[in-house]
Tab-separated table of N, CA and C in Angstrom:
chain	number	residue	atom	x	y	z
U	98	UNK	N	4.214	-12.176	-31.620
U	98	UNK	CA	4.974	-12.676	-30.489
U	98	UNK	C	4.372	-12.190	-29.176
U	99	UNK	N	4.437	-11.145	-29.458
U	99	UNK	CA	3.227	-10.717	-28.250
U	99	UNK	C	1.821	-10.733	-27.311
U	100	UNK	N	0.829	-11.852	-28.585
U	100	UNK	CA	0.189	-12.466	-28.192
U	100	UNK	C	0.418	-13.774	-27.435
U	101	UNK	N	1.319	-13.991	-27.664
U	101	UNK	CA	1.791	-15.313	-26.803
U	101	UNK	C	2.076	-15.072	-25.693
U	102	UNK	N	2.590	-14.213	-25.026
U	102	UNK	CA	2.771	-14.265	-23.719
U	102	UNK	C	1.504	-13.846	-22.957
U	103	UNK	N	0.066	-14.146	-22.715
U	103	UNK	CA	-0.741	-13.857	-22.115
U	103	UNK	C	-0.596	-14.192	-21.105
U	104	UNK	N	0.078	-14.693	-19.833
U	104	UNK	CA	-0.569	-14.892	-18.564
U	104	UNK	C	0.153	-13.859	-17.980
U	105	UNK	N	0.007	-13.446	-16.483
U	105	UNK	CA	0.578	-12.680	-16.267
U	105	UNK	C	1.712	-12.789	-15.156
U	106	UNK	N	2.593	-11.382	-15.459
U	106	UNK	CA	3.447	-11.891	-14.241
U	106	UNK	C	3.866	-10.761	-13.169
U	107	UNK	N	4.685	-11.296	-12.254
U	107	UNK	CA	4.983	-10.867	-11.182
U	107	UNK	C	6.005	-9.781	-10.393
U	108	UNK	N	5.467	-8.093	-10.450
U	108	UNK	CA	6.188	-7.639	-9.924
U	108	UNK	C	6.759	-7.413	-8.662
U	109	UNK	N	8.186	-8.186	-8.826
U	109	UNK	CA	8.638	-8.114	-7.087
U	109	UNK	C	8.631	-7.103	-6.465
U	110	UNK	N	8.936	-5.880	-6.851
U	110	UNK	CA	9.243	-4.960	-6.245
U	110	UNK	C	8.219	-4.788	-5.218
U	111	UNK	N	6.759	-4.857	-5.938
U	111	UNK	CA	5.338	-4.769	-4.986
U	111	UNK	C	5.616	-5.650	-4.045
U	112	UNK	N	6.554	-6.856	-3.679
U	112	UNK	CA	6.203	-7.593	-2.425
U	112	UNK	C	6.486	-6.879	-1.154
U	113	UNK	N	7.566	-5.700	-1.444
U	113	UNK	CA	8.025	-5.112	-0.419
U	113	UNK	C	6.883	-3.984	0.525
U	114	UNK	N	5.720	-4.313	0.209
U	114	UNK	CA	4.815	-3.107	0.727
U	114	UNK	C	3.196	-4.673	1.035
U	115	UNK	N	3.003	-5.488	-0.263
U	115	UNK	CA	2.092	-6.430	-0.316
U	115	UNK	C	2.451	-7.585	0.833
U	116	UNK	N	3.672	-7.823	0.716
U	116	UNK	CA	4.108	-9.180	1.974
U	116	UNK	C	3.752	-8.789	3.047
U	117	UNK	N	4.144	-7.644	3.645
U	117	UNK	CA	3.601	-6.801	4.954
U	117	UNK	C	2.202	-6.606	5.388
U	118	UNK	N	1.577	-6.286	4.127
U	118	UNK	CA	0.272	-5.813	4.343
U	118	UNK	C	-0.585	-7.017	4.594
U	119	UNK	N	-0.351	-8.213	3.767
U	119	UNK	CA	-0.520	-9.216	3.411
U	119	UNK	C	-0.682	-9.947	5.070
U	120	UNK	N	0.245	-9.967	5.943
U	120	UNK	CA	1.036	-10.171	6.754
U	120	UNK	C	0.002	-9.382	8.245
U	121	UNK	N	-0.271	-8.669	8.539
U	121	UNK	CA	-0.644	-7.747	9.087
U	121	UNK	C	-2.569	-7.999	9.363
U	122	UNK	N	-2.852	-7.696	7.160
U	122	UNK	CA	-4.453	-8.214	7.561
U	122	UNK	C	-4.687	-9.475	8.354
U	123	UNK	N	-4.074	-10.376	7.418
U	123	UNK	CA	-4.438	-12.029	8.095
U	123	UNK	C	-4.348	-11.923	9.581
U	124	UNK	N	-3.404	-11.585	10.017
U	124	UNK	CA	-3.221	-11.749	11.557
U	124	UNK	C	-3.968	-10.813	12.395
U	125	UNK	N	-4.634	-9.511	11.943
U	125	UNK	CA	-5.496	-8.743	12.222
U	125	UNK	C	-7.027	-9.518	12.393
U	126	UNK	N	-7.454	-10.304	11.260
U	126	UNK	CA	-8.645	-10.679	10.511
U	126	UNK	C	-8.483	-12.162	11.521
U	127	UNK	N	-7.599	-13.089	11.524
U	127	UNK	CA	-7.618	-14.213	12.354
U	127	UNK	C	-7.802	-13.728	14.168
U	128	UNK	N	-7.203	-12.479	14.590
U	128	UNK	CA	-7.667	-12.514	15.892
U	128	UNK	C	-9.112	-11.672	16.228
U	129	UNK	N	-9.755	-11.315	15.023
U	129	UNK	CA	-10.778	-10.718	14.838
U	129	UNK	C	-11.933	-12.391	14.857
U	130	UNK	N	-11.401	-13.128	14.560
U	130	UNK	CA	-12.501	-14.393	14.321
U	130	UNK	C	-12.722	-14.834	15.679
U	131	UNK	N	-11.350	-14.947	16.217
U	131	UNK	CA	-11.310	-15.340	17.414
U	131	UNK	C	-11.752	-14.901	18.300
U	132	UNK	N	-11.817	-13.462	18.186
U	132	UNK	CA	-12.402	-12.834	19.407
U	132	UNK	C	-13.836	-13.133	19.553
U	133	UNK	N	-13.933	-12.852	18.161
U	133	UNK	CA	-16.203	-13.428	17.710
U	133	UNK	C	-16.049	-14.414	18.424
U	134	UNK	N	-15.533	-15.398	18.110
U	134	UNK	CA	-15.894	-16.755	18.490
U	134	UNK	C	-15.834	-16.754	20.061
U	135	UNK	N	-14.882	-16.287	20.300
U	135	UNK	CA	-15.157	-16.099	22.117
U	135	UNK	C	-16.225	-16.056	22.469
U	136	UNK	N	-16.553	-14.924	22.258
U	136	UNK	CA	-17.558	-13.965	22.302
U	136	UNK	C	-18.933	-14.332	22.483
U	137	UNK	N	-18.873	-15.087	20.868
U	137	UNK	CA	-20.604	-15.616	20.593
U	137	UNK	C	-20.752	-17.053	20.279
U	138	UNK	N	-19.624	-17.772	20.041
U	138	UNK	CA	-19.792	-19.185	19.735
U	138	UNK	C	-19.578	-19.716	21.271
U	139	UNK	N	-18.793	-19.343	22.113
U	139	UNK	CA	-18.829	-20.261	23.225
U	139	UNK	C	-17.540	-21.053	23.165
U	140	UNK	N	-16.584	-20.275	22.277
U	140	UNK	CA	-15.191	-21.027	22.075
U	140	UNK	C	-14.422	-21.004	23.683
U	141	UNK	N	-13.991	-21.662	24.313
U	141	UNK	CA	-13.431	-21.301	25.685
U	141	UNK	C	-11.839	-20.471	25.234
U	142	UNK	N	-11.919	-19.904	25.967
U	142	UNK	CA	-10.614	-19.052	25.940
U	142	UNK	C	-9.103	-19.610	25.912
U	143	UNK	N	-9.356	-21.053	26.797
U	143	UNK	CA	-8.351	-21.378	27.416
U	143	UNK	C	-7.634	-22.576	26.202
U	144	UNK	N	-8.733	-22.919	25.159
U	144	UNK	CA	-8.231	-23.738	24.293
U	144	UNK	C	-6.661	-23.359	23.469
U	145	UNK	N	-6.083	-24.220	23.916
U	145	UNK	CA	-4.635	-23.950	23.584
U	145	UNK	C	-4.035	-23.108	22.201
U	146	UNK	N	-4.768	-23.888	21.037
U	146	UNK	CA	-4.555	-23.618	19.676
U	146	UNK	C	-5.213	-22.344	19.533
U	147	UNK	N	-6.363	-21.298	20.378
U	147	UNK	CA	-6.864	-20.296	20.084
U	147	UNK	C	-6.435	-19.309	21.169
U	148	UNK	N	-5.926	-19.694	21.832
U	148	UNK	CA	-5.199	-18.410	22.692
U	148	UNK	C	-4.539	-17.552	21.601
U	149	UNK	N	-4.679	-16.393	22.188
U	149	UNK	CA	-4.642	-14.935	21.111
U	149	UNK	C	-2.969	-15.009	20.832
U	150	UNK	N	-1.762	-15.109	21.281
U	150	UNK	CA	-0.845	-15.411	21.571
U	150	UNK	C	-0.639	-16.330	20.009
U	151	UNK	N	-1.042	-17.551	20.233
U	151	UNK	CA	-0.621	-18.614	19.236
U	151	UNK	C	-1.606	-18.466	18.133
U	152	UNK	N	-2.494	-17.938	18.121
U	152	UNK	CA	-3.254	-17.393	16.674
U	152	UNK	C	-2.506	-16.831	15.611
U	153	UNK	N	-1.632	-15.021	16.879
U	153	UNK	CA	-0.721	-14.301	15.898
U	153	UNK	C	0.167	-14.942	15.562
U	154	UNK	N	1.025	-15.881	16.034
U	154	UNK	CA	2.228	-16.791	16.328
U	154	UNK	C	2.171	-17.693	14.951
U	155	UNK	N	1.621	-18.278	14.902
U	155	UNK	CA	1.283	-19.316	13.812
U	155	UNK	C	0.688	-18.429	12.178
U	156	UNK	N	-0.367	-17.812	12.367
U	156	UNK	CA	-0.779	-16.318	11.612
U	156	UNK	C	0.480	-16.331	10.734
U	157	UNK	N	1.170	-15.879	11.696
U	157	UNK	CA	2.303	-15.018	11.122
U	157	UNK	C	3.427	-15.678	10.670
U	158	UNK	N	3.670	-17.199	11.162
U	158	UNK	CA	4.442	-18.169	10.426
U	158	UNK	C	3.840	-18.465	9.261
U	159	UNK	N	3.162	-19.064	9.155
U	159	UNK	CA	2.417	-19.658	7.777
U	159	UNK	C	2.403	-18.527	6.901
U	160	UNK	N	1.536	-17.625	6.863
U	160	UNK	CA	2.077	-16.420	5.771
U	160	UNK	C	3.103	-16.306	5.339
U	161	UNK	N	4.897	-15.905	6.664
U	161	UNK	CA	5.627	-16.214	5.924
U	161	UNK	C	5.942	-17.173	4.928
U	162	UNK	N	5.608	-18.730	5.639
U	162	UNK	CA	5.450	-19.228	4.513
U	162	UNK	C	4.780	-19.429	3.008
U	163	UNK	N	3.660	-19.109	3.119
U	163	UNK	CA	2.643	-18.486	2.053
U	163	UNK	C	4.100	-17.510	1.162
U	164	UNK	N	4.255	-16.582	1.675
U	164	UNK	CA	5.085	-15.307	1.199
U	164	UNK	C	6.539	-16.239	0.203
U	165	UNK	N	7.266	-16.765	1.416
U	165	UNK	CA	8.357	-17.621	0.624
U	165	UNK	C	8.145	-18.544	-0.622
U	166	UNK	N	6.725	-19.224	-0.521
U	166	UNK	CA	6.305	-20.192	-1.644
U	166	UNK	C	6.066	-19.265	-2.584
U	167	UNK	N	5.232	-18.359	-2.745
U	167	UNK	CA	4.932	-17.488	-3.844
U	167	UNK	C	6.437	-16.121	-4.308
U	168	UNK	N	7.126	-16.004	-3.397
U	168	UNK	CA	8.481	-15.447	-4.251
U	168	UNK	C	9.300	-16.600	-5.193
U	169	UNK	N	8.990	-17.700	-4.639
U	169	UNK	CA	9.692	-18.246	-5.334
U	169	UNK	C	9.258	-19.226	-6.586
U	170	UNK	N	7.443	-19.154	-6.709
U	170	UNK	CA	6.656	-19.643	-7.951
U	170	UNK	C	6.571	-18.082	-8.752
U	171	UNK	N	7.359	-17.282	-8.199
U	171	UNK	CA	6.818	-16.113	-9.301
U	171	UNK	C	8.639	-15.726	-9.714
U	172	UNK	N	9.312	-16.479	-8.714
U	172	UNK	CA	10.489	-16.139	-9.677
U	172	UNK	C	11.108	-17.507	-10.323
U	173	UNK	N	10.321	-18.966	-10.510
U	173	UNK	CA	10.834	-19.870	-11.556
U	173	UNK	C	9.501	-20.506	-11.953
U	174	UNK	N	8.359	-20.292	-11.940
U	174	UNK	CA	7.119	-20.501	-12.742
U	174	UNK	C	6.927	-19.942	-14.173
U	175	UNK	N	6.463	-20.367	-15.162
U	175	UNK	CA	6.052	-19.937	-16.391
U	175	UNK	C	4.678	-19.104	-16.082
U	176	UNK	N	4.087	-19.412	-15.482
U	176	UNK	CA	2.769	-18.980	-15.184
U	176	UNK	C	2.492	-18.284	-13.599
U	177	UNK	N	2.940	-17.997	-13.161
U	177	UNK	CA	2.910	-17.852	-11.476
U	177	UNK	C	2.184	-17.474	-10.622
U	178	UNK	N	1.057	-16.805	-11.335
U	178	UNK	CA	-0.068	-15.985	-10.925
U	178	UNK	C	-1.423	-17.809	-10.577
U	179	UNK	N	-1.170	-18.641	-11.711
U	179	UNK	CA	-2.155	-19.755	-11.801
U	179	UNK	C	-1.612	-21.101	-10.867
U	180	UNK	N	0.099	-20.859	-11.009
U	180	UNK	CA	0.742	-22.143	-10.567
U	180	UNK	C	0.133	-21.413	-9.150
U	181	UNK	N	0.370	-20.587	-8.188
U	181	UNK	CA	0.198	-19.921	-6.654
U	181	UNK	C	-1.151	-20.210	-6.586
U	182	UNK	N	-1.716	-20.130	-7.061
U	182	UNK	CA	-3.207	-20.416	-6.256
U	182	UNK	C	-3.617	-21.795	-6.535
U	183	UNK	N	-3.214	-22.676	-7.374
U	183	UNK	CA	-3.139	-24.104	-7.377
U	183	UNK	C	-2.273	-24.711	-6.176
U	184	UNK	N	-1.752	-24.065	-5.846
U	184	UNK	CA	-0.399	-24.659	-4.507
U	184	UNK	C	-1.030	-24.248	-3.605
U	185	UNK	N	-1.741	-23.071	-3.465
U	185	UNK	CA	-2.538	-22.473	-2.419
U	185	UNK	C	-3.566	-23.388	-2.014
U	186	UNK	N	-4.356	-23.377	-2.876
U	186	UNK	CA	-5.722	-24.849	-2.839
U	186	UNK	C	-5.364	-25.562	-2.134
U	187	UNK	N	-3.951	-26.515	-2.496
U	187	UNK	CA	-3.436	-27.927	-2.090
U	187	UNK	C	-2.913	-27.732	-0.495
U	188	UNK	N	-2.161	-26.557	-0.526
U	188	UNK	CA	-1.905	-26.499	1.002
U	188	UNK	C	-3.062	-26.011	2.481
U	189	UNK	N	-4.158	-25.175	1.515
U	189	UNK	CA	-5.086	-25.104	2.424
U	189	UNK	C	-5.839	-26.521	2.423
U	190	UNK	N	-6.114	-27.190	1.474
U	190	UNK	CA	-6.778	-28.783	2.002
U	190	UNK	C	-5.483	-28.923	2.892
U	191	UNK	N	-4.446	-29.535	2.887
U	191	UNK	CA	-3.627	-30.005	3.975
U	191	UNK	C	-3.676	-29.322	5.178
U	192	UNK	N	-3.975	-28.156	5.264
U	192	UNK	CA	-4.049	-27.402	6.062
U	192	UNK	C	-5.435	-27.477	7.052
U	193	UNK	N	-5.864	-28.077	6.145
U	193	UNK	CA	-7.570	-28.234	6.912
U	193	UNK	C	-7.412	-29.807	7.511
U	194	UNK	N	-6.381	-30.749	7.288
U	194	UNK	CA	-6.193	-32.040	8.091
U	194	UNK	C	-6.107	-32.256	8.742
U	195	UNK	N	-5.700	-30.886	9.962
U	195	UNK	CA	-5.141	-31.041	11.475
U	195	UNK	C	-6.369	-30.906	12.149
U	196	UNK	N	-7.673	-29.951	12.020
U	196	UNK	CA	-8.324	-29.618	12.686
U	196	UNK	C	-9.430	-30.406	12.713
U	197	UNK	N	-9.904	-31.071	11.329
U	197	UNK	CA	-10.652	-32.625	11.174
U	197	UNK	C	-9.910	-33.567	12.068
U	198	UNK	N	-8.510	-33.925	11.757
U	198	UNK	CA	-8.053	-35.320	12.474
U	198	UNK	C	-8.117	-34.807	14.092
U	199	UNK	N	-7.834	-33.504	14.912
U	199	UNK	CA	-8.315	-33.024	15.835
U	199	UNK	C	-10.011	-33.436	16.232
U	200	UNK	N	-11.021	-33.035	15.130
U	200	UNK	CA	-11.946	-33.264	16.123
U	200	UNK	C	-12.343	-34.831	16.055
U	201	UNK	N	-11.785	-35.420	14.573
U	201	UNK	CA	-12.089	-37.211	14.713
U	201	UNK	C	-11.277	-37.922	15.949
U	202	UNK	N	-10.420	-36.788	16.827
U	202	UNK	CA	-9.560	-37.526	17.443
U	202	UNK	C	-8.493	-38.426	17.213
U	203	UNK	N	-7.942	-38.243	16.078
U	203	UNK	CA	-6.491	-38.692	15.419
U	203	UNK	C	-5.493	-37.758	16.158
U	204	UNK	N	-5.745	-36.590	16.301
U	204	UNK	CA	-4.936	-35.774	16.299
U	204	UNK	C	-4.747	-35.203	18.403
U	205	UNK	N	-3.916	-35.236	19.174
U	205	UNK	CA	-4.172	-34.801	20.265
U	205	UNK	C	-4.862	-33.129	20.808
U	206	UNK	N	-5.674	-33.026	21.089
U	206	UNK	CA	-6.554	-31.586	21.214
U	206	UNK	C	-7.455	-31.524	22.247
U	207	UNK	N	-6.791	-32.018	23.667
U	207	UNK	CA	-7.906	-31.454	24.458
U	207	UNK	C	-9.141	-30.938	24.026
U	208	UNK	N	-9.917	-31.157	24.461
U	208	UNK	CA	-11.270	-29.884	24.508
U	208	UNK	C	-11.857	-29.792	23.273
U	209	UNK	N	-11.452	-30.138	22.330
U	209	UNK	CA	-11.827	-29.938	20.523
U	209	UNK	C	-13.306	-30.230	20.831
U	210	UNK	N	-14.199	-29.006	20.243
U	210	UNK	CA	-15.420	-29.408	19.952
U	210	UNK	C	-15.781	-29.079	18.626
U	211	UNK	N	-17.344	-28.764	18.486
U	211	UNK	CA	-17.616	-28.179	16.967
U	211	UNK	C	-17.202	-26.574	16.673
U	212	UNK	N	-17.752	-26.371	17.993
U	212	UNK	CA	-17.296	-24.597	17.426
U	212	UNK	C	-16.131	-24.278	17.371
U	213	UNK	N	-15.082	-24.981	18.237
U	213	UNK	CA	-13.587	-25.021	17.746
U	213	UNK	C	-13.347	-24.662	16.738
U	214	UNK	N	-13.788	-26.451	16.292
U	214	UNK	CA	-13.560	-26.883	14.377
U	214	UNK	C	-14.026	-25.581	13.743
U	215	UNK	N	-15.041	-25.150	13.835
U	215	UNK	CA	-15.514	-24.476	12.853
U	215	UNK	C	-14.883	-22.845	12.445
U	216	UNK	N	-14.121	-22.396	13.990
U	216	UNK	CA	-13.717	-21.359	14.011
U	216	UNK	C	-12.363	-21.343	13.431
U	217	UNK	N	-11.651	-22.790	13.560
U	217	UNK	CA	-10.404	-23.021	12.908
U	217	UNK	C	-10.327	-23.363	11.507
U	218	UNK	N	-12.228	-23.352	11.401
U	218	UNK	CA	-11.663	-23.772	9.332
U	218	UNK	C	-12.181	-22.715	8.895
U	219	UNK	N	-12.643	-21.421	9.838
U	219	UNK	CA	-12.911	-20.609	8.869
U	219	UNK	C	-11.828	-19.702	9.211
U	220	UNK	N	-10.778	-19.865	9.845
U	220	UNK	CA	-9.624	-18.800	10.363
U	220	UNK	C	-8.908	-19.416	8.753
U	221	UNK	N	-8.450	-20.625	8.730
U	221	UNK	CA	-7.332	-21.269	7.584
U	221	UNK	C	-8.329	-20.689	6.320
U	222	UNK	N	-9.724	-20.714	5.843
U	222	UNK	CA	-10.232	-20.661	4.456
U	222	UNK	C	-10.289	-18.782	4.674
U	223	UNK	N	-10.407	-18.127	5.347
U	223	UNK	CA	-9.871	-16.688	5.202
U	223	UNK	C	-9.057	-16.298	4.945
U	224	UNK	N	-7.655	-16.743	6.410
U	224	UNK	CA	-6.276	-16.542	5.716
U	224	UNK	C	-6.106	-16.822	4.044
U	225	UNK	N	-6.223	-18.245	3.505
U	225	UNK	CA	-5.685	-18.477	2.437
U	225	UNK	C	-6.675	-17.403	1.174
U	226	UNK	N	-7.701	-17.153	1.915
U	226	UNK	CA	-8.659	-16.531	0.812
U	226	UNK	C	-7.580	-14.928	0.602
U	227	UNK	N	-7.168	-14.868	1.874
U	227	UNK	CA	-6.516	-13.069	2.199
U	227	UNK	C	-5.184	-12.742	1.655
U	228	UNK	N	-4.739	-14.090	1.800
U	228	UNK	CA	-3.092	-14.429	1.045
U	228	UNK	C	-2.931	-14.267	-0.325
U	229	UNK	N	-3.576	-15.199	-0.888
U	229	UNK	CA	-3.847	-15.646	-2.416
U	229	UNK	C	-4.439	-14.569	-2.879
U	230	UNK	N	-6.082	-13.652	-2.508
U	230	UNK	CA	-5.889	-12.826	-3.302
U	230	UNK	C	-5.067	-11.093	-3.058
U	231	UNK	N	-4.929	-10.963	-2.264
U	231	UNK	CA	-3.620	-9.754	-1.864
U	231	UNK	C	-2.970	-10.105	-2.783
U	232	UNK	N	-1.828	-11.641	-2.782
U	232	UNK	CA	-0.931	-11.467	-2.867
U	232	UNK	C	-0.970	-11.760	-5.140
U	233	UNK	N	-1.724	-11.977	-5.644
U	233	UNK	CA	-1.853	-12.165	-7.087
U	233	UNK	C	-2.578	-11.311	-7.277
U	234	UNK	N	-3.254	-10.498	-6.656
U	234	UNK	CA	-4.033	-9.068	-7.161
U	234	UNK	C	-3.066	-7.778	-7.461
U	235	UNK	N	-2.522	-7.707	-5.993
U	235	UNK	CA	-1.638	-6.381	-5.923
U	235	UNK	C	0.465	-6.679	-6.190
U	236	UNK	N	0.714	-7.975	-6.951
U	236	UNK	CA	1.981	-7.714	-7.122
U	236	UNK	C	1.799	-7.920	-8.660
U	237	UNK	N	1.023	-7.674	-9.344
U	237	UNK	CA	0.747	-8.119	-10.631
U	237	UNK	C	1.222	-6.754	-11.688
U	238	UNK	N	2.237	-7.226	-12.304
U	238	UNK	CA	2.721	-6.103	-13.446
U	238	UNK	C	1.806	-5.124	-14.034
């Protein structure tokens, strides 16, 4: 019977120290990109979506959300560790739609250039890289 249960699962208790931390890097690590990009890409400062302000702002929404989706695939998933990073995948592609339809110009974005784009898809493929594994590495039984 015991061989059957191989996947693994999810101790909550760890979210109370991992959600935070979780929480903290990303938004640490996203105004760390930003600043590079200032810096050395030639990102202008004044671009709305990268003002340091709405980096942490947003940062720190989405994680929560990140955080809420994964308490709640690890408390009614069979699998929760595999279902979370499959949901993760799907929401970082969606997540990567705004800043494409931004620079195809679907999307309204002043000023959108390449180094924008590029600084905004590697802020979203970090975060989700920083989320996903924090958060299935370190709450794991």
């Amino acid at each position: 019977m015991a061989s059957m249960i191989s996947h693994k699962q999810v101790a909550a208790r760890k979210l109370l120290w991992v959600g935070p931390l979780t929480l903290i890097v990303a938004a640490l690590v996203n105004s760390l990109i930003r600043t590079l990009a200032v810096a050395f890409l030639g990102v202008p400062e004044s671009f709305a979506s990268l003002q340091l302000p709405s980096v942490i702002g947003s940062t720190i929404f989405f994680v929560l959300l990140a955080l809420l989706a994964f308490v709640l695939v690890s408390r009614f998933a069979r699998r929760p560790i595999q279902f979370y990073r499959v949901l993760a995948l799907i929401a970082l592609c969606l997540s990567l739609l705004t800043p494409i339809m931004a620079l195809i110009g679907l999307f309204p974005a002043p000023g959108m250039n390449l180094p924008i784009f590029w600084t905004m898809l590697t802020m979203h493929i970090i975060t989700a890289a920083i989320v996903v594994g924090l958060l299935t590495t370190l709450t794991r039984k």
